XYZ file of C-alpha atoms in Angstrom:
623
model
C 178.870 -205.844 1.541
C 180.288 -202.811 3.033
C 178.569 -199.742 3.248
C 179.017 -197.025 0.235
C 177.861 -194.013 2.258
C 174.130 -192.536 2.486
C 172.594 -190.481 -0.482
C 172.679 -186.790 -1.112
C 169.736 -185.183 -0.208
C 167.591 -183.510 -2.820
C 168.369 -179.557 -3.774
C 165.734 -177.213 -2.025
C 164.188 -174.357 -3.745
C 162.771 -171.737 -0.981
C 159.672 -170.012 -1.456
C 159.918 -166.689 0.187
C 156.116 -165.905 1.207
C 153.248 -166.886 3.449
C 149.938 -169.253 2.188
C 152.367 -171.049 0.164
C 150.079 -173.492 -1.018
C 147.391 -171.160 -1.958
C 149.392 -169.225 -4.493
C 148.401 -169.887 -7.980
C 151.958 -170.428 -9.242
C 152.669 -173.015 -6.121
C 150.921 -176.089 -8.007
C 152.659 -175.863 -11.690
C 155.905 -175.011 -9.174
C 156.026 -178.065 -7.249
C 155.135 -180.333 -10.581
C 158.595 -178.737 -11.767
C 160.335 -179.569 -8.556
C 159.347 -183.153 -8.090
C 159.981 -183.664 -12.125
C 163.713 -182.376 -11.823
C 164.539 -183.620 -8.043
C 164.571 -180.591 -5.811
C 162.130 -179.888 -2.718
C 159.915 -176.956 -2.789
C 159.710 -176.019 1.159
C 158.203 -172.588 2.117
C 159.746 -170.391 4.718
C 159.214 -167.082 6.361
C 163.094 -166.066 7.378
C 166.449 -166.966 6.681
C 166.842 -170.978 7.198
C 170.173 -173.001 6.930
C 171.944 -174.712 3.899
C 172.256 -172.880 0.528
C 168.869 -173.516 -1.808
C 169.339 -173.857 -5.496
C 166.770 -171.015 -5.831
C 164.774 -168.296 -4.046
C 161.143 -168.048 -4.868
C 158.819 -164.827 -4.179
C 155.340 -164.943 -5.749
C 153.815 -161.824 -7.249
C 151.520 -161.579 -4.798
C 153.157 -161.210 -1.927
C 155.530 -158.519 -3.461
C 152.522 -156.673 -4.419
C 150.733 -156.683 -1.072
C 154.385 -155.970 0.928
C 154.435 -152.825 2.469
C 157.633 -150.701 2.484
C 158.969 -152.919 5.602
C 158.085 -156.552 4.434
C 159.331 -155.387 0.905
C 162.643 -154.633 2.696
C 162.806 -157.807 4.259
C 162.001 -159.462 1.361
C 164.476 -158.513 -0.023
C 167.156 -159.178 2.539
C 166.536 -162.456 2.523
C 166.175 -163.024 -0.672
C 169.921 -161.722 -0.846
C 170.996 -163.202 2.036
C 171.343 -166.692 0.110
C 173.579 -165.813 -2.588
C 171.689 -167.884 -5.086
C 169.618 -166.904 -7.857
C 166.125 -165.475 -7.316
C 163.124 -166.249 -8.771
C 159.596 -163.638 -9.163
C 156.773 -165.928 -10.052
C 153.511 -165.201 -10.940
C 153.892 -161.528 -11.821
C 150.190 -159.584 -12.283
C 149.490 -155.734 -13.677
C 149.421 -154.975 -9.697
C 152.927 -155.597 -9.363
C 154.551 -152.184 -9.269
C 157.918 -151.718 -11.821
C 159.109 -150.065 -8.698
C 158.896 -153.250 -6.400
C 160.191 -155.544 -9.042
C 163.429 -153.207 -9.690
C 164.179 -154.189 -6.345
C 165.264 -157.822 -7.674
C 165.384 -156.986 -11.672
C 169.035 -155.600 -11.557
C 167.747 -152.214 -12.181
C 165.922 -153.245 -15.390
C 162.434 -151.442 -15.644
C 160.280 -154.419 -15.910
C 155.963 -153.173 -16.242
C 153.875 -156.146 -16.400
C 150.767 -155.142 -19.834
C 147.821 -157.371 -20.216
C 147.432 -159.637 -22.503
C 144.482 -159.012 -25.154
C 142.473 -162.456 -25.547
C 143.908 -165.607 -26.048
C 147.711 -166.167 -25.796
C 149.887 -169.277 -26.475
C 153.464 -169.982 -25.270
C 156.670 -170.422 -26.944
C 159.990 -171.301 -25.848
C 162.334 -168.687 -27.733
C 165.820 -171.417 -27.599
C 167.138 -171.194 -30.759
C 170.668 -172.982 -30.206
C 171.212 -176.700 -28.481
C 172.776 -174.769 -25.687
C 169.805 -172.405 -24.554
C 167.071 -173.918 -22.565
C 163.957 -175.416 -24.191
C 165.468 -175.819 -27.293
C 163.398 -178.901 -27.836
C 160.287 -176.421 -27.902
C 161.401 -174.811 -30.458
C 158.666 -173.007 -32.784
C 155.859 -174.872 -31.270
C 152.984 -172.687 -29.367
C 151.207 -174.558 -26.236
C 147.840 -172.991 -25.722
C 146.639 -171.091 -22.977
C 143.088 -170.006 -21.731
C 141.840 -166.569 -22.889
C 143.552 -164.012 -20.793
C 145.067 -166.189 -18.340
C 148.819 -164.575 -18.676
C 150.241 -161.133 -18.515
C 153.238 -160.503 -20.533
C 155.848 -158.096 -19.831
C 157.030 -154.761 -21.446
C 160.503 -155.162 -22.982
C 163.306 -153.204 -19.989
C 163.736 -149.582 -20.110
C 167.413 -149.616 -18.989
C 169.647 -152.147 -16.802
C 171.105 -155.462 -18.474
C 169.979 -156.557 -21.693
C 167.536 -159.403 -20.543
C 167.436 -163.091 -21.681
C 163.755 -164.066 -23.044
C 163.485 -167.576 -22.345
C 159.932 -167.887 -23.175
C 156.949 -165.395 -24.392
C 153.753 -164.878 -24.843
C 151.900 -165.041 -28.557
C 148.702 -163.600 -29.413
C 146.434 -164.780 -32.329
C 148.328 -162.160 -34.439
C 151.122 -163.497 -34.204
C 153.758 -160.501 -32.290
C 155.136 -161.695 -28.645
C 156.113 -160.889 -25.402
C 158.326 -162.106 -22.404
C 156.733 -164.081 -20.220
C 159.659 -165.492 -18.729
C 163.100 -163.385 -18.338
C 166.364 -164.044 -16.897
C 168.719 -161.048 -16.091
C 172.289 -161.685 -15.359
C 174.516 -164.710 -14.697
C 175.700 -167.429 -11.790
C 174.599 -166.498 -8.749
C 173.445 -162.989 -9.628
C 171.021 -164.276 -11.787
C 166.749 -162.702 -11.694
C 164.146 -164.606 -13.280
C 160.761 -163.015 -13.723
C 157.800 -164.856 -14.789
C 154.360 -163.752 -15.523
C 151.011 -165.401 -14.018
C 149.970 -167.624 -15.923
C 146.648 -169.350 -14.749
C 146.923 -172.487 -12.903
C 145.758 -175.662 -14.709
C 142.356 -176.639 -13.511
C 143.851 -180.326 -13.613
C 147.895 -180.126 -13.808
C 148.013 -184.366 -14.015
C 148.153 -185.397 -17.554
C 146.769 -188.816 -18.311
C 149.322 -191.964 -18.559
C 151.404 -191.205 -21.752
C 153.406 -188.135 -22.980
C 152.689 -184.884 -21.316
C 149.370 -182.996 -23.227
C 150.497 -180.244 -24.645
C 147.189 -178.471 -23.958
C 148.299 -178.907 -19.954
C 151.935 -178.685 -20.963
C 151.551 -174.390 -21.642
C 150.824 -173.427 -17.897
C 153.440 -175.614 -16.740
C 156.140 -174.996 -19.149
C 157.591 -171.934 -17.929
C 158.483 -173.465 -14.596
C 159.985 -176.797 -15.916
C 161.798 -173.804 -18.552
C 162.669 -171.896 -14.862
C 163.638 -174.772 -12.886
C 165.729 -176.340 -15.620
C 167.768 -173.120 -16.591
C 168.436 -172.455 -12.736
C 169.219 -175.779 -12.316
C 171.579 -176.814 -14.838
C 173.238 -180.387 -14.460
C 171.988 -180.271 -10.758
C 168.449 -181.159 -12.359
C 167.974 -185.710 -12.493
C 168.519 -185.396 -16.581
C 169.039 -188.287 -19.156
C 172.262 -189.228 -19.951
C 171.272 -188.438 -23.926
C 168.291 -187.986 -26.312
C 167.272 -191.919 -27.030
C 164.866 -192.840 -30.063
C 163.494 -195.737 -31.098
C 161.075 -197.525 -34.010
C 159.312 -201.253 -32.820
C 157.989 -202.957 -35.285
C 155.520 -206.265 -33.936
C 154.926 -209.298 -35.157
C 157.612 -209.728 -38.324
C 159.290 -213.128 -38.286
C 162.503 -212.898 -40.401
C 161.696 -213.552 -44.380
C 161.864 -211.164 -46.972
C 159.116 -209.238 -47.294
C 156.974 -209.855 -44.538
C 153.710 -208.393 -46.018
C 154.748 -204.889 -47.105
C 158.079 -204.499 -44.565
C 161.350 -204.767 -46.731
C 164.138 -205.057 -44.708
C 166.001 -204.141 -47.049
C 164.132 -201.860 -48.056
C 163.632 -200.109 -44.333
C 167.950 -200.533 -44.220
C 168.129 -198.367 -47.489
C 165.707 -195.783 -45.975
C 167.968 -195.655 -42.783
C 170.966 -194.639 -44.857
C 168.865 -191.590 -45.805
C 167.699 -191.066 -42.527
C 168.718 -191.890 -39.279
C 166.915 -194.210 -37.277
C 166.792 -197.853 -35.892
C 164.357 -200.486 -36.412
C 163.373 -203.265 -33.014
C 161.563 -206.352 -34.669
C 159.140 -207.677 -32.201
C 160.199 -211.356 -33.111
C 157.134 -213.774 -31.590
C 159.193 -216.946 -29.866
C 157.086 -219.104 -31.881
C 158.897 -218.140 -35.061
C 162.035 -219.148 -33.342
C 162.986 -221.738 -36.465
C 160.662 -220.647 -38.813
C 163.315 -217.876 -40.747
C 164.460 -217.080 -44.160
C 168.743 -217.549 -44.377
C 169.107 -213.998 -46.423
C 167.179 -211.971 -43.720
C 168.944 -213.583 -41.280
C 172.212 -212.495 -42.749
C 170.842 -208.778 -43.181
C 169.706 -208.340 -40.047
C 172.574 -209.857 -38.260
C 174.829 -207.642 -40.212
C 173.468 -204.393 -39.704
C 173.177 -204.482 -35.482
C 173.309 -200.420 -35.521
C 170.644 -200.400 -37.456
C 168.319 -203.887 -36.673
C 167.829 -205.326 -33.634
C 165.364 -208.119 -32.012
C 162.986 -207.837 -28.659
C 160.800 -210.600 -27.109
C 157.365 -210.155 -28.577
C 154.925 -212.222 -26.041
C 155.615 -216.127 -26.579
C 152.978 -217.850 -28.783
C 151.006 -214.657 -29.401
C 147.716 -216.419 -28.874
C 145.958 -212.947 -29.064
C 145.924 -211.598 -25.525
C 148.159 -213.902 -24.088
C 149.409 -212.143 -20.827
C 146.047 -210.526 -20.016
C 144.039 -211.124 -16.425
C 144.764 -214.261 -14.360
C 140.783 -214.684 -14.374
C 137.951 -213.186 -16.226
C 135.621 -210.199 -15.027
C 132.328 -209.269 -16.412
C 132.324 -207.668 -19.966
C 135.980 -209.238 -21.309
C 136.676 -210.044 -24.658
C 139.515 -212.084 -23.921
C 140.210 -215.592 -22.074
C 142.118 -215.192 -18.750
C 145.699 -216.275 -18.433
C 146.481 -217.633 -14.926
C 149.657 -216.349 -13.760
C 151.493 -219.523 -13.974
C 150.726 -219.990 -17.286
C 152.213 -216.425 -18.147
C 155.190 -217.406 -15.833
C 155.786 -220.123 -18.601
C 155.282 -218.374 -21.534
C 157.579 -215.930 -20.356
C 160.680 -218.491 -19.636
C 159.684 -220.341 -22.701
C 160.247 -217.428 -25.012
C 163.551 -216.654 -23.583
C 164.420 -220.498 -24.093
C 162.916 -220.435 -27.910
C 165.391 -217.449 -28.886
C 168.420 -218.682 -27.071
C 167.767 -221.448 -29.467
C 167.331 -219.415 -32.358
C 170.509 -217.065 -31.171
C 172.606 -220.445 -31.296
C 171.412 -221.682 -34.273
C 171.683 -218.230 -36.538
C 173.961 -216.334 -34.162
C 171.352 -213.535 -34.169
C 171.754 -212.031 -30.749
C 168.241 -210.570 -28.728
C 167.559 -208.187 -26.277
C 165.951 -209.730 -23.176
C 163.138 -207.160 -23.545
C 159.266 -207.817 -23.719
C 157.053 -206.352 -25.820
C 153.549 -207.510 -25.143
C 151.053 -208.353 -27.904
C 147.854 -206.346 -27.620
C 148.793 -204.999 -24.118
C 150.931 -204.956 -20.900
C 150.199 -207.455 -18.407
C 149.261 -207.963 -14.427
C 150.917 -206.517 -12.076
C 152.485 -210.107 -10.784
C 153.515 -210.915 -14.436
C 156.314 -207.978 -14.364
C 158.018 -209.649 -10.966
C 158.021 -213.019 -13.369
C 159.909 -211.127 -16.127
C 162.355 -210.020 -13.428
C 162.775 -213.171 -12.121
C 163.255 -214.752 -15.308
C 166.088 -212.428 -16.106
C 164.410 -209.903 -18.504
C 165.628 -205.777 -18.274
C 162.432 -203.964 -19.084
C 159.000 -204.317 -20.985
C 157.963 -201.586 -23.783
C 154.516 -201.194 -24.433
C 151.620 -198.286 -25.367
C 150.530 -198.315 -21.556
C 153.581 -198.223 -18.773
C 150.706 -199.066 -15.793
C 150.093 -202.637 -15.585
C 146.345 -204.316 -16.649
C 144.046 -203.707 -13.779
C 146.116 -200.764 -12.265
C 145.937 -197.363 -11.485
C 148.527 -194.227 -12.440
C 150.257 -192.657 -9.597
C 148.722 -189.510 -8.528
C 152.208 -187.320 -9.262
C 151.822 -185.826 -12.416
C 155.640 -185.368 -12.419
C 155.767 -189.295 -12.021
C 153.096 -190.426 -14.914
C 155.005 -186.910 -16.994
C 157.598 -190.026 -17.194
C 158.337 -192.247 -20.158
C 159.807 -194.980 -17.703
C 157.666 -196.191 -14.547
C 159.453 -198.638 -11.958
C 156.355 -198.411 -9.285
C 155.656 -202.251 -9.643
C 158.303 -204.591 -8.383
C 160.901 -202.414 -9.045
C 160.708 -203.319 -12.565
C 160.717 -200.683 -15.653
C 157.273 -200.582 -17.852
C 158.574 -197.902 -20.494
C 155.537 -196.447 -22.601
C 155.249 -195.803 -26.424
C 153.222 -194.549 -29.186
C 151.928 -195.566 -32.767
C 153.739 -192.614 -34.867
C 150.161 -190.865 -36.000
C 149.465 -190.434 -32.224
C 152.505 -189.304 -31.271
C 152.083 -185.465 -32.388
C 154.921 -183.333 -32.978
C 154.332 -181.263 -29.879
C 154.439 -184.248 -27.865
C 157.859 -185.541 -28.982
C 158.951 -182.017 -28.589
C 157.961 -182.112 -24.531
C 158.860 -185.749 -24.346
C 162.577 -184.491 -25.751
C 162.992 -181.630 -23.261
C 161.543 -183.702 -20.534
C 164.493 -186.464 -21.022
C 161.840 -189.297 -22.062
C 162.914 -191.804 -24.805
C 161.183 -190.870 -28.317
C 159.641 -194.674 -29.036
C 157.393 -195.250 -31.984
C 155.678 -198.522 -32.548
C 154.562 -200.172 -35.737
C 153.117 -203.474 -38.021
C 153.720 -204.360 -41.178
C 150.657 -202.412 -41.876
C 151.969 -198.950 -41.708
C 154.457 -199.210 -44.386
C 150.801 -200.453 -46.614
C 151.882 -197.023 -48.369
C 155.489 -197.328 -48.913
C 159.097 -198.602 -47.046
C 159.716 -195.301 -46.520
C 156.678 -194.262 -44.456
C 158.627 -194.028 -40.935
C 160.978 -191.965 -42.628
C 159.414 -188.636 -42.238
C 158.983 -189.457 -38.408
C 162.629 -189.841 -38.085
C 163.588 -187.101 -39.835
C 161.399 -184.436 -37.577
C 162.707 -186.141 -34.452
C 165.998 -186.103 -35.888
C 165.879 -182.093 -36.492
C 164.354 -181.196 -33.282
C 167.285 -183.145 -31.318
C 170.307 -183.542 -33.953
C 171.932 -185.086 -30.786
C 169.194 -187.884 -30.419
C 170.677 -191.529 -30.550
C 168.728 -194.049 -32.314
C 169.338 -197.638 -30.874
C 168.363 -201.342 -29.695
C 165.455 -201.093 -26.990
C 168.219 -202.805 -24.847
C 170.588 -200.223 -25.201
C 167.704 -198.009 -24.310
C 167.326 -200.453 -21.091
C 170.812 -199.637 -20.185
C 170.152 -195.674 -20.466
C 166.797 -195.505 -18.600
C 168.868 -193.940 -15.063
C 168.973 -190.434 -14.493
C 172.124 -188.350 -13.403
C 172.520 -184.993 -11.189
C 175.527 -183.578 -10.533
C 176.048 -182.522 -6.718
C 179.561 -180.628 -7.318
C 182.238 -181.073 -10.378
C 183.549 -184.537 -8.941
C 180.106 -186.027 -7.196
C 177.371 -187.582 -9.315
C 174.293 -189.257 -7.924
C 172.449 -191.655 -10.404
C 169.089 -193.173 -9.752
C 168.909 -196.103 -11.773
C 165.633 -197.976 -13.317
C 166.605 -200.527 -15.124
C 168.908 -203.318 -13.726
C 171.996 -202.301 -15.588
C 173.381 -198.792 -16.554
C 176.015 -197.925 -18.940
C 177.392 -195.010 -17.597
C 180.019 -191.922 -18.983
C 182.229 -189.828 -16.686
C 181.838 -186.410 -19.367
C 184.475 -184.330 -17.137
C 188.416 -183.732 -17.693
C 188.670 -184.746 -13.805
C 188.034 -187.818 -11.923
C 184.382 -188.393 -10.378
C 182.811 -190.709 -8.353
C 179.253 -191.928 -9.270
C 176.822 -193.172 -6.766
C 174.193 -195.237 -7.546
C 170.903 -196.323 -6.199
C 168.014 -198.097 -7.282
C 164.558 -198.893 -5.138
C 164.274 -202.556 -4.831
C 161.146 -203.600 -3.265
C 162.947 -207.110 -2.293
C 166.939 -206.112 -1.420
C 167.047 -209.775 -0.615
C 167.157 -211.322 -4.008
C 170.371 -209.462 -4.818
C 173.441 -211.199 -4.913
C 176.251 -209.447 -6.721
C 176.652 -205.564 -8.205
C 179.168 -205.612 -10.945
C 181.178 -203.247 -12.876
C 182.213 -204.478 -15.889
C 181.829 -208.050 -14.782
C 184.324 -206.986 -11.464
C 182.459 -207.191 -8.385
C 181.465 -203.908 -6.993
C 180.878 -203.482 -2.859
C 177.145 -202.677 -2.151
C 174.828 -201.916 0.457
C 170.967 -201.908 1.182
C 168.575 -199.975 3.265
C 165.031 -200.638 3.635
C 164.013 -200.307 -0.081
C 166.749 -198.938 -2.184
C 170.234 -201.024 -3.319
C 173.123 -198.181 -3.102
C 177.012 -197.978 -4.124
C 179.807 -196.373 -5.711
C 181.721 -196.225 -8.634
C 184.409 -194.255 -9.206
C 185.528 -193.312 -13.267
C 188.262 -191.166 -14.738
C 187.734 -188.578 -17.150
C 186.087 -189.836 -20.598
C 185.986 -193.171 -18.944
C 182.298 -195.243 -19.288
C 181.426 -198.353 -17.533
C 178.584 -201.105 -17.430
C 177.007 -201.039 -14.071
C 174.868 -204.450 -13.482
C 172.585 -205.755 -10.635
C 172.250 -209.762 -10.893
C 169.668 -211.189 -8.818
C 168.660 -214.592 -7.633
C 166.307 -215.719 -9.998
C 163.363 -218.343 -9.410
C 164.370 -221.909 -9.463
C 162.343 -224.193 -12.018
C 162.592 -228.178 -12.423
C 164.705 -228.924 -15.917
C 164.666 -227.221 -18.840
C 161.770 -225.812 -21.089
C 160.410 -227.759 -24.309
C 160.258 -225.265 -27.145
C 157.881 -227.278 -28.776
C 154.530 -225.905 -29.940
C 151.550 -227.140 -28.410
C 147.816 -226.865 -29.073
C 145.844 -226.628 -32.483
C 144.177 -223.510 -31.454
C 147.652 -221.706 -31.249
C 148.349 -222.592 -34.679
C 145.355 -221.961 -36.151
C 146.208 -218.636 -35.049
C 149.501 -218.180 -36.302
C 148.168 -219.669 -39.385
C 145.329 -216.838 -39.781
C 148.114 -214.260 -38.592
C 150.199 -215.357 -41.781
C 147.228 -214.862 -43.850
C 146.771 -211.533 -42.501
C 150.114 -210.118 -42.842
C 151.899 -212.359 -45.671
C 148.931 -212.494 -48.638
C 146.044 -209.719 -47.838
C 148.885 -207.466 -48.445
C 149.012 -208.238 -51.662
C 145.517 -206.848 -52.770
C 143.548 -203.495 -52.300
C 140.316 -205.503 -50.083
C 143.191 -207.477 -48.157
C 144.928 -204.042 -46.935
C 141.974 -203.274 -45.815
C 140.985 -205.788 -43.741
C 144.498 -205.625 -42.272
C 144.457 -202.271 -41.439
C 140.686 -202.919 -40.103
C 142.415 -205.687 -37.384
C 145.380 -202.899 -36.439
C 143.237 -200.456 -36.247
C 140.524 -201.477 -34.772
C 141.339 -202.640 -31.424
C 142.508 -205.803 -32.425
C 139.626 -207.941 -30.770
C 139.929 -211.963 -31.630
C 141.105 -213.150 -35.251
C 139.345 -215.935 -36.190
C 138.403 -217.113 -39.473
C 134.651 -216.362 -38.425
C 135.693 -212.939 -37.486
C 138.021 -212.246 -40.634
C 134.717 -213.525 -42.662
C 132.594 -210.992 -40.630
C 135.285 -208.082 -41.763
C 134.764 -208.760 -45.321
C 131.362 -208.782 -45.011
C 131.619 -205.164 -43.148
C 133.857 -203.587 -45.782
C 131.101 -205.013 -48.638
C 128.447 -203.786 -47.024
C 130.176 -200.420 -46.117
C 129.152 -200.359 -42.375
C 130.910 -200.736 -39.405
C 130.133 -203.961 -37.210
């Protein structure tokens, strides 16, 4: 190993202003920062290095006398780097804010009741254009738009303000360009609790932040962490591979992808492995952009990777750890089998049945070789969220062994505001799905696709492992230095620029120790470690892409793993499940009771418990 240099430090926005932390606008502000990579550090004077941004809240211009407004001023010119007016109120003089509005006559008005905000981007290349035409609410006066300039440059609205009737005003402005550039934004009240809750960002919290992730991400350009693309992606759980299975078609689902773009992840349980139908082999096999296959538990005995022992009040039976350590190789070993007797490939990605697992069960999935988990919770059973809402605001979460729990959402809870914010944010679109959902038609997704697909045209639909291998994040430092914090253990990575550039990597690895090779492109790559973090460089010429890969020493086990199937109880299961999914699909009362099992919090299937549905939906009253 040889030492590949030590990382750029993050990009500092300075806040101009004293009682930083008391300001209103200081909260929402350092959300944005963390989110996007830059530190927020308040200072009184002129300090060294060039920021990315000046910041000057409202209030202190308001309160400056003639002489503090002068130094104000001065300083904030004395960086050469674009300025920033946040949290502009009616006190706010037109005459103080000409001093940084290029000479545009900027009055702040009230606003008249309740407001909403909307991102004005009407072209890919404006910021927010993933907010397009969708209104986050705010509280009832809470935000004071501005009065359109009197004179000076013709100003850029990047977001306004909407009232009930409909007409807008700015609410966030940028005058001029490159360095020169003067953003004014109006106060907008802080949110009385700026975390949202694990999963996409609420858009009722999302409005009072928006305008300074919309700030932030226009003044920072490509020197914000961004995704290298828009990523989508449809799961579907439980299918094995016949044709139908219940009411999914693959065929079907392929002919609604030619009329709309998307791709379709089966869930494949392990215990299927040998259990497939030739023809649906073939037309999944043939169609990789548009099918793929992920791990989907092992035996899917209900809640099979759930607590290593029981507490008060479960539903479930615990799973001791080294039980889920062998369900976890033994899946891997049941569809290499499968892979060399069809020649379907898999993605070494685990979807969990009914739920993510411990904590402890993610370091076995590293250890056994797997690149990421997908699930509708990315904090493992029995944890808690971090307490960054820029950190939960994020599809992908690596806080648990260094391994990445990605989150996603049944497609009639995943709002159209949400995938808007998710989009802008950089988080992967992913939609999960049964059989049941299609009880309606093949082409149910289809309309789920098609508004992500026209809110990003860009987005690329693909394999959850491709997704695995596009989960890092890239800044750019100058035109020929890139820094890229990966999360998953390999990265496929572009160089975009018409020059050479040199890419360097890290990634925080609780254990350094159990690395033993970085490759590029199977040629070994020299690396380096500090305390926590796995770091090197790679160096690509223009339009050039490599894949970057971290191979670890996995855990040694005694001989290989029977893929037999063991235990009545597990296929008395399976044999219920293809009740569920392959016959009750057939009749009215049968979709029911399906839909009752999805939808109901999927608590134990047993043929007791499938009799006590149908007496439920007979009796018309819920259990």
């Amino acid at each position: 190993m040889i030492s590949a240099g030590p990382s750029p430090s993050n990009p500092v926005v300075v806040w101009l202003g004293d009682n930083a932390r008391s300001s209103p606008a200081w909260t929402s502000l350092e959300i944005a920062c963390h989110y996007f990579g830059f530190e927020l550090r308040p200072v009184s004077a002129v300090s060294r290095g060039s920021p990315l941004l000046v910041v000057i809240p409202g209030d202190e211009l308001s309160a400056a006398t003639p002489i503090r407004l002068a130094a104000l001023a001065a300083t904030a010119s004395s960086y050469e780097v674009p300025i920033a007016i946040v949290g502009i109120g009616p006190e706010c003089s037109a005459e103080k804010l000409a001093l940084f509005s290029r000479g545009a006559t900027v009055r702040p008005a009230e606003a008249n009741g309740s407001v909403e905000l909307a991102a004005t981007a009407t072209t890919p290349a404006e910021t927010g254009y993933e907010l397009r035409g969708l209104r986050f609410r705010l509280g009832p006066a809470t935000a004071l738009p501005f009065d359109a300039p009197a004179h000076g440059d013709a100003p850029a609205v990047l977001a306004k303000l909407v009232s009930g009737q409909g007409d807008g005003r700015p609410a966030l402005l940028r005058l001029g360009s490159g360095n020169d550039r003067r953003y004014l934004v109006s106060r907008i009240a802080e949110p009385s609790n700026p975390a949202p809750a694990p999963g996409s960002y609420p858009p009722d919290r999302f409005g009072a932040v928006a305008p300074f992730f919309l700030l932030l991400r226009d003044a920072g350009g490509d020197r914000c962490w961004l995704p290298p693309c828009a990523l989508a992606n449809l799961t579907i759980d439980d299918p094995y591979l016949v044709e139908p299975y219940g009411c999914l078609s693959y065929a079907g689902l392929l002919d609604e992808m030619h009329r709309e773009r998307f791709h379709a992840t089966i869930g494949f349980i392990p215990w299927n492995y040998d259990r497939n139908n030739s023809n649906a082999v073939a037309l999944v096999r043939g169609n990789p952009g548009h099918l793929s296959l992920a791990v989907h538990g092992n035996n899917h005995d209900r809640y099979e990777f759930f607590r290593y022992e029981t507490r008060p009040g479960d539903n479930q039976r615990a799973k001791p750890l080294n039980e889920q350590v062998f369900n976890v190789r033994q899946a891997l070993a049941r569809l290499d089998a499968m892979r060399e007797t069809t020649g379907l490939p898999f993605d070494r990605v685990m979807v969990f049945p009914h739920g993510i697992c411990p904590a402890d069960t993610l370091k076995a999935l590293k250890n056994a070789g797997y690149w990421a988990t997908f699930n509708y919770s990315n904090v493992p059973l029995g944890e808690s969220p971090s307490p960054d809402p820029a950190r939960v605001a994020r599809a992908v979460n690596t806080d648990w062994h260094g391994f990445p729990a990605v989150r996603r959402a049944y497609p009639e809870k995943y709002p159209e505001a949400s995938v808007a914010i998710d989009l802008f944010l950089g988080n992967p679109v992913l939609f999960m799905a049964h059989q049941d959902n299609f009880f309606n038609g093949i082409d149910a997704f289809t309309p789920h696709a098609h508004r992500v697909n026209v809110r990003q045209p860009a987005v690329r639909w693909t394999s959850l492992g491709e997704i695995s291998r596009r989960l890092h994040r890239l800044r750019w430092h100058d035109e020929r230095q890139c820094e890229v914090q990966m999360n998953s253990r390999h990265a496929h990575v572009e160089n975009p620029r018409a020059i050479n550039a040199a890419f360097h990597f890290t990634k925080a690895e609780p254990e350094p120790a159990a690395i033993v090779r970085v490759t590029r492109d199977g040629a070994d790559l020299p690396w380096s470690t500090d305390t926590d973090r796995v770091l090197f460089t790679a160096n690509l010429s223009p339009g050039a892409s490599c894949l970057i890969e971290i191979h670890y020493r996995f855990a040694v086990f005694d001989g290989p793993i029977a893929l037999n199937r063991s235990g009545l109880r597990r296929r008395a299961l399976r044999m219920i499940a293809d009740f569920r999914d392959l016959h009750l699909p057939r009749s009215t009362l049968g979709r029911l009771v399906t839909r009752r099992y999805y939808r109901g919090g999927k608590k134990r299937l047993t043929l007791g418990g499938l009799a006590t549905r149908l007496r439920t939906l007979i009796r018309g009253r819920d259990s």
